[in-house]
Amino acid sequence: MRTLRTESAISSACGNRRCRVTAFADGPYAPRRAIVAGLAALTAGPADGPAVLLLPGFTGSKEDFAPVLPLLAAAGLRGVAVDQRGQYESTGDPDGPDSQFELAGLAADVARAAAELGGPVHLVGHSFGGLVARAALLAHPEALASLVLLGSGPAAIVGPRGLALRAMFPLYDAGGLEAVWAAARAVDTVVRSPAEAEFLRRRFFASSERGMLVMGRALLAEPDRVATVAVAAAARAIPLLVAHGVGDDAWPPALQADMAARLGARYEVIPDALHSPAAQNPPATAGLLVAFVRDSAAVGSLAFEALAPPADAAEVA
């Protein structure tokens, strides 16, 4: 019987916790560039595998999920990470309205992407992407097979990251994006390689300036929609997962745990990770996503039986 590949496939594909996508540059699970519903994307995995659509956070991009895409592919899933409209290589319509960058507009992009990918998708929203993902559930529930809120929260961003985001607007008014970038780098304590530092700068300035401002305001103004999301998910039996890094410094872990309880969602804490577990602990993050898709009531057994794993792939017990 053909079955979904499991954590042993992930383990063999990534022998250590800090694996990077470069290990798969020439392999069968290598991410490929694509355009999905007009959005720049990285994809990996079988075209007929269960589709996992991944939405990055504020000022993020599809590359944030690059370390987990080969691991999802190794497990038989079709991983699709996108730049949301206004992010990096999906800059949006320069002559279009601001609404294209608001939650409703971004949620509509999710629905279009799901349709292009062949039906309901397992939607993963990281941080700000989680706010977009739940907006998609509310406005386009037919597009979702399941929903994962990864390092996201019940309402507007809080704590030090919220304060930093509020400070972005006067900085922008005073000196534009250069001033915002300089201030962000001044407080960044992460040691980065020259290549990574250059990529982050290139991504920041390639993103839509207008989109960044609109998304930033949404991240500061979003109300608590947990009760509404819980009702909408229950009405269509959409499985929910709330997960975050053990040291998440955005929405406090206790707040995310409470959100999971209010949603009636599965709740998981990812070890050895802060706010970006897909980059900081790819195997644990990918393993969690694979297990959730496998166990999701929205995925029928025939979908998994249709997968064609390699001869050495582990079978689900």
CSV table of C-alpha atoms in Angstrom, one decimal:
chain,number,residue,atom,x,y,z
A,1,MET,CA,0.0,0.0,0.0
A,2,ARG,CA,1.3,3.5,-0.9
A,3,THR,CA,1.4,5.6,2.2
A,4,LEU,CA,2.5,9.0,3.4
A,5,ARG,CA,6.2,9.1,4.2
A,6,THR,CA,6.9,9.9,7.9
A,7,GLU,CA,9.5,11.4,10.2
A,8,SER,CA,12.1,8.8,9.3
A,9,ALA,CA,12.1,10.2,5.7
A,10,ILE,CA,12.6,13.7,7.2
A,11,SER,CA,15.4,12.4,9.4
A,12,SER,CA,17.2,10.8,6.5
A,13,ALA,CA,16.8,13.8,4.4
A,14,CYS,CA,18.1,16.2,7.1
A,15,GLY,CA,20.7,14.6,9.4
A,16,ASN,CA,21.0,17.6,11.7
A,17,ARG,CA,18.7,20.2,13.2
A,18,ARG,CA,20.3,23.1,11.3
A,19,CYS,CA,20.0,21.7,7.8
A,20,ARG,CA,19.6,24.2,5.0
A,21,VAL,CA,17.9,24.0,1.6
A,22,THR,CA,21.3,24.1,-0.1
A,23,ALA,CA,21.7,20.4,0.9
A,24,PHE,CA,19.0,19.6,-1.7
A,25,ALA,CA,20.2,22.0,-4.4
A,26,ASP,CA,20.7,19.1,-6.9
A,27,GLY,CA,18.5,16.5,-5.2
A,28,PRO,CA,15.0,15.2,-5.9
A,29,TYR,CA,13.4,17.5,-3.3
A,30,ALA,CA,15.0,20.7,-4.5
A,31,PRO,CA,12.6,23.7,-4.3
A,32,ARG,CA,11.8,25.2,-7.7
A,33,ARG,CA,10.7,28.7,-8.6
A,34,ALA,CA,7.2,29.1,-9.8
A,35,ILE,CA,4.3,31.6,-10.1
A,36,VAL,CA,1.1,30.6,-8.3
A,37,ALA,CA,-2.0,32.8,-8.8
A,38,GLY,CA,0.3,35.6,-9.8
A,39,LEU,CA,2.5,35.2,-6.7
A,40,ALA,CA,6.2,34.4,-6.7
A,41,ALA,CA,6.6,31.0,-5.1
A,42,LEU,CA,9.0,28.2,-4.2
A,43,THR,CA,7.6,24.7,-4.6
A,44,ALA,CA,8.8,21.2,-3.8
A,45,GLY,CA,7.2,17.8,-3.8
A,46,PRO,CA,4.9,15.7,-6.0
A,47,ALA,CA,2.4,17.6,-8.0
A,48,ASP,CA,-0.3,15.2,-6.8
A,49,GLY,CA,0.6,15.3,-3.2
A,50,PRO,CA,-1.5,17.1,-0.5
A,51,ALA,CA,-0.8,20.8,-1.0
A,52,VAL,CA,0.6,22.8,1.9
A,53,LEU,CA,0.5,26.5,1.2
A,54,LEU,CA,2.8,28.6,3.4
A,55,LEU,CA,2.4,32.3,4.1
A,56,PRO,CA,5.3,34.3,5.4
A,57,GLY,CA,5.2,37.0,8.1
A,58,PHE,CA,5.6,40.8,7.9
A,59,THR,CA,8.7,41.8,5.8
A,60,GLY,CA,9.2,38.1,5.2
A,61,SER,CA,9.2,36.0,2.0
A,62,LYS,CA,8.9,32.5,0.6
A,63,GLU,CA,12.6,32.0,1.4
A,64,ASP,CA,11.7,31.8,5.1
A,65,PHE,CA,10.3,28.4,4.4
A,66,ALA,CA,13.1,27.2,2.2
A,67,PRO,CA,14.6,24.9,4.9
A,68,VAL,CA,11.3,23.0,5.4
A,69,LEU,CA,10.2,22.6,1.8
A,70,PRO,CA,12.5,19.7,1.0
A,71,LEU,CA,11.5,18.0,4.2
A,72,LEU,CA,7.8,18.3,3.3
A,73,ALA,CA,8.6,17.0,-0.1
A,74,ALA,CA,10.6,14.0,1.4
A,75,ALA,CA,7.4,13.1,3.2
A,76,GLY,CA,5.3,13.2,0.1
A,77,LEU,CA,3.7,16.6,0.5
A,78,ARG,CA,3.6,19.4,-2.1
A,79,GLY,CA,5.0,22.4,-0.3
A,80,VAL,CA,4.3,25.8,-1.8
A,81,ALA,CA,5.7,28.9,-0.2
A,82,VAL,CA,4.7,32.3,-1.6
A,83,ASP,CA,5.6,35.9,-1.4
A,84,GLN,CA,2.4,37.5,-0.4
A,85,ARG,CA,1.3,40.5,-2.5
A,86,GLY,CA,3.7,43.4,-1.6
A,87,GLN,CA,6.4,41.1,-0.4
A,88,TYR,CA,9.8,40.7,-2.1
A,89,GLU,CA,9.1,39.3,-5.6
A,90,SER,CA,5.3,39.7,-5.4
A,91,THR,CA,5.3,43.5,-5.4
A,92,GLY,CA,1.6,43.9,-6.4
A,93,ASP,CA,0.1,46.5,-8.7
A,94,PRO,CA,1.9,49.8,-8.3
A,95,ASP,CA,-1.1,51.6,-9.6
A,96,GLY,CA,-3.6,49.6,-7.6
A,97,PRO,CA,-5.4,50.5,-4.4
A,98,ASP,CA,-4.1,50.0,-0.9
A,99,SER,CA,-6.8,47.4,-0.4
A,100,GLN,CA,-4.7,44.9,-2.4
A,101,PHE,CA,-2.3,44.7,0.6
A,102,GLU,CA,-5.0,44.6,3.3
A,103,LEU,CA,-6.0,41.3,5.0
A,104,ALA,CA,-9.1,40.9,2.8
A,105,GLY,CA,-7.1,41.3,-0.4
A,106,LEU,CA,-4.3,39.0,0.7
A,107,ALA,CA,-7.0,36.4,1.8
A,108,ALA,CA,-8.4,36.6,-1.7
A,109,ASP,CA,-5.0,35.8,-3.1
A,110,VAL,CA,-4.9,32.7,-0.9
A,111,ALA,CA,-8.3,31.5,-2.3
A,112,ARG,CA,-7.0,32.0,-5.9
A,113,ALA,CA,-3.8,30.1,-5.1
A,114,ALA,CA,-5.8,27.3,-3.5
A,115,ALA,CA,-7.9,27.0,-6.6
A,116,GLU,CA,-4.9,27.0,-8.9
A,117,LEU,CA,-3.3,24.2,-6.8
A,118,GLY,CA,-6.3,22.0,-7.3
A,119,GLY,CA,-8.6,22.5,-4.3
A,120,PRO,CA,-8.5,22.9,-0.6
A,121,VAL,CA,-5.0,23.4,0.8
A,122,HIS,CA,-3.4,22.9,4.2
A,123,LEU,CA,-2.7,26.5,5.0
A,124,VAL,CA,0.2,27.6,7.2
A,125,GLY,CA,0.4,31.2,8.2
A,126,HIS,CA,3.5,32.5,10.1
A,127,SER,CA,3.2,35.6,12.3
A,128,PHE,CA,1.4,38.2,10.1
A,129,GLY,CA,0.8,35.4,7.7
A,130,GLY,CA,-1.3,33.8,10.4
A,131,LEU,CA,-3.6,36.8,10.4
A,132,VAL,CA,-4.0,36.5,6.6
A,133,ALA,CA,-4.6,32.8,6.9
A,134,ARG,CA,-7.5,33.2,9.4
A,135,ALA,CA,-8.9,35.9,7.2
A,136,ALA,CA,-8.9,33.4,4.4
A,137,LEU,CA,-10.7,30.9,6.6
A,138,LEU,CA,-13.4,33.4,7.4
A,139,ALA,CA,-13.9,34.7,3.8
A,140,HIS,CA,-13.0,31.6,1.8
A,141,PRO,CA,-13.5,28.5,4.0
A,142,GLU,CA,-13.8,26.3,1.0
A,143,ALA,CA,-10.2,27.0,0.1
A,144,LEU,CA,-8.9,25.3,3.3
A,145,ALA,CA,-8.4,21.7,4.2
A,146,SER,CA,-6.7,22.7,7.5
A,147,LEU,CA,-5.2,25.7,9.2
A,148,VAL,CA,-1.9,26.1,11.0
A,149,LEU,CA,-1.2,29.3,12.9
A,150,LEU,CA,2.6,29.4,13.4
A,151,GLY,CA,4.0,32.0,15.8
A,152,SER,CA,0.9,34.1,15.3
A,153,GLY,CA,-1.6,35.5,17.8
A,154,PRO,CA,-5.2,36.3,18.6
A,155,ALA,CA,-5.0,40.0,17.7
A,156,ALA,CA,-2.6,42.8,17.1
A,157,ILE,CA,1.1,42.2,17.7
A,158,VAL,CA,2.2,43.0,21.3
A,159,GLY,CA,5.3,43.3,23.4
A,160,PRO,CA,8.7,44.5,22.2
A,161,ARG,CA,8.0,43.7,18.5
A,162,GLY,CA,4.8,45.7,18.7
A,163,LEU,CA,6.7,48.6,20.1
A,164,ALA,CA,9.3,48.3,17.4
A,165,LEU,CA,6.6,48.2,14.7
A,166,ARG,CA,5.0,51.3,16.1
A,167,ALA,CA,8.3,53.1,16.0
A,168,MET,CA,8.6,52.3,12.3
A,169,PHE,CA,6.1,54.9,11.2
A,170,PRO,CA,7.8,58.0,12.6
A,171,LEU,CA,11.1,56.7,11.4
A,172,TYR,CA,9.6,56.3,7.9
A,173,ASP,CA,8.2,59.8,8.0
A,174,ALA,CA,11.6,61.2,9.0
A,175,GLY,CA,13.8,59.3,6.7
A,176,GLY,CA,12.0,56.8,4.6
A,177,LEU,CA,12.8,53.1,4.3
A,178,GLU,CA,16.6,53.8,4.7
A,179,ALA,CA,15.9,55.1,8.2
A,180,VAL,CA,13.8,52.1,9.1
A,181,TRP,CA,16.4,49.7,7.8
A,182,ALA,CA,19.2,51.4,9.6
A,183,ALA,CA,17.3,51.4,12.9
A,184,ALA,CA,16.4,47.7,12.5
A,185,ARG,CA,20.0,46.7,11.8
A,186,ALA,CA,21.2,48.7,14.8
A,187,VAL,CA,19.3,46.5,17.2
A,188,ASP,CA,19.8,43.2,15.4
A,189,THR,CA,22.0,41.0,17.5
A,190,VAL,CA,22.0,38.0,15.2
A,191,VAL,CA,25.3,37.1,13.7
A,192,ARG,CA,24.7,36.7,10.0
A,193,SER,CA,26.9,35.7,7.0
A,194,PRO,CA,27.6,38.4,4.4
A,195,ALA,CA,25.4,36.5,2.0
A,196,GLU,CA,22.4,36.4,4.4
A,197,ALA,CA,22.8,40.0,5.3
A,198,GLU,CA,22.8,41.0,1.7
A,199,PHE,CA,19.8,38.9,1.0
A,200,LEU,CA,17.8,40.5,3.8
A,201,ARG,CA,18.7,44.0,2.6
A,202,ARG,CA,17.8,43.2,-1.0
A,203,ARG,CA,14.5,41.6,0.1
A,204,PHE,CA,13.6,44.6,2.3
A,205,PHE,CA,14.1,47.2,-0.4
A,206,ALA,CA,12.5,45.1,-3.1
A,207,SER,CA,9.3,44.8,-1.2
A,208,SER,CA,6.5,47.2,-1.9
A,209,GLU,CA,6.9,50.3,0.2
A,210,ARG,CA,3.2,51.0,0.3
A,211,GLY,CA,2.5,47.3,1.0
A,212,MET,CA,4.8,47.4,4.0
A,213,LEU,CA,3.0,50.4,5.5
A,214,VAL,CA,-0.4,48.9,4.9
A,215,MET,CA,0.5,45.5,6.4
A,216,GLY,CA,2.3,47.2,9.3
A,217,ARG,CA,-0.9,49.1,10.2
A,218,ALA,CA,-3.0,45.9,9.9
A,219,LEU,CA,-0.6,44.1,12.2
A,220,LEU,CA,-1.0,46.9,14.8
A,221,ALA,CA,-4.8,47.2,14.5
A,222,GLU,CA,-6.1,43.6,14.1
A,223,PRO,CA,-8.9,42.9,16.6
A,224,ASP,CA,-9.3,39.6,18.5
A,225,ARG,CA,-11.2,37.3,16.0
A,226,VAL,CA,-10.6,34.0,17.8
A,227,ALA,CA,-14.2,33.2,18.7
A,228,THR,CA,-15.3,34.0,15.1
A,229,VAL,CA,-12.6,31.8,13.7
A,230,ALA,CA,-13.5,28.9,16.0
A,231,VAL,CA,-17.1,29.0,14.9
A,232,ALA,CA,-16.2,29.2,11.2
A,233,ALA,CA,-13.7,26.3,11.5
A,234,ALA,CA,-16.1,24.1,13.4
A,235,ALA,CA,-18.9,24.7,10.9
A,236,ARG,CA,-16.8,23.1,8.1
A,237,ALA,CA,-14.8,20.7,10.3
A,238,ILE,CA,-11.5,22.4,9.4
A,239,PRO,CA,-8.7,21.1,11.7
A,240,LEU,CA,-6.7,23.7,13.5
A,241,LEU,CA,-3.1,23.8,14.9
A,242,VAL,CA,-1.4,26.5,16.9
A,243,ALA,CA,2.3,26.1,17.1
A,244,HIS,CA,5.3,28.3,18.1
A,245,GLY,CA,8.9,28.2,19.0
A,246,VAL,CA,9.6,27.6,22.7
A,247,GLY,CA,11.3,31.0,22.9
A,248,ASP,CA,8.9,33.0,20.7
A,249,ASP,CA,9.4,36.7,21.3
A,250,ALA,CA,6.5,38.0,19.4
A,251,TRP,CA,3.1,37.0,20.7
A,252,PRO,CA,3.9,35.5,24.2
A,253,PRO,CA,3.7,31.7,24.3
A,254,ALA,CA,1.1,31.9,27.1
A,255,LEU,CA,-1.1,34.1,24.8
A,256,GLN,CA,-0.7,31.6,21.9
A,257,ALA,CA,-1.6,28.7,24.3
A,258,ASP,CA,-4.7,30.5,25.4
A,259,MET,CA,-5.6,31.1,21.7
A,260,ALA,CA,-5.3,27.4,21.0
A,261,ALA,CA,-7.6,26.5,23.9
A,262,ARG,CA,-10.2,29.1,22.7
A,263,LEU,CA,-10.0,27.7,19.2
A,264,GLY,CA,-10.2,24.1,20.3
A,265,ALA,CA,-7.0,23.6,18.3
A,266,ARG,CA,-4.1,21.2,18.6
A,267,TYR,CA,-1.3,23.0,20.4
A,268,GLU,CA,2.4,22.3,19.9
A,269,VAL,CA,5.6,23.9,21.1
A,270,ILE,CA,8.7,23.6,18.8
A,271,PRO,CA,12.0,23.2,20.7
A,272,ASP,CA,15.2,25.1,19.9
A,273,ALA,CA,13.3,27.8,18.1
A,274,LEU,CA,12.3,31.4,18.7
A,275,HIS,CA,9.8,33.3,16.4
A,276,SER,CA,10.9,31.6,13.1
A,277,PRO,CA,10.8,27.9,13.7
A,278,ALA,CA,10.8,27.0,10.0
A,279,ALA,CA,14.3,28.5,9.8
A,280,GLN,CA,15.5,27.8,13.4
A,281,ASN,CA,14.4,24.1,13.7
A,282,PRO,CA,13.4,22.9,10.2
A,283,PRO,CA,13.1,19.1,11.0
A,284,ALA,CA,10.9,19.6,14.1
A,285,THR,CA,8.7,22.1,12.2
A,286,ALA,CA,8.4,20.0,9.1
A,287,GLY,CA,7.7,16.9,11.2
A,288,LEU,CA,4.9,18.7,13.1
A,289,LEU,CA,3.3,19.8,9.8
A,290,VAL,CA,3.6,16.3,8.3
A,291,ALA,CA,2.0,14.7,11.3
A,292,PHE,CA,-0.8,17.3,11.3
A,293,VAL,CA,-1.6,16.8,7.7
A,294,ARG,CA,-1.5,13.0,8.2
A,295,ASP,CA,-3.9,13.2,11.1
A,296,SER,CA,-6.1,15.8,9.7
A,297,ALA,CA,-9.7,14.6,9.3
A,298,ALA,CA,-9.9,16.8,6.1
A,299,VAL,CA,-7.5,14.4,4.4
A,300,GLY,CA,-8.9,11.1,3.2
A,301,SER,CA,-6.8,8.0,3.2
A,302,LEU,CA,-7.0,7.8,-0.6
A,303,ALA,CA,-5.1,11.0,-0.9
A,304,PHE,CA,-2.2,9.4,0.9
A,305,GLU,CA,-2.5,6.1,-0.9
A,306,ALA,CA,-2.1,7.9,-4.1
A,307,LEU,CA,1.4,9.1,-3.2
A,308,ALA,CA,4.4,7.2,-4.7
A,309,PRO,CA,7.2,7.2,-2.2
A,310,PRO,CA,10.7,6.0,-3.0
A,311,ALA,CA,11.5,2.4,-2.2
A,312,ASP,CA,13.3,3.3,1.0
A,313,ALA,CA,10.6,5.5,2.4
A,314,ALA,CA,9.0,4.5,5.7
A,315,GLU,CA,5.4,3.5,5.9
A,316,VAL,CA,2.8,4.8,8.3
A,317,ALA,CA,2.2,2.1,10.9
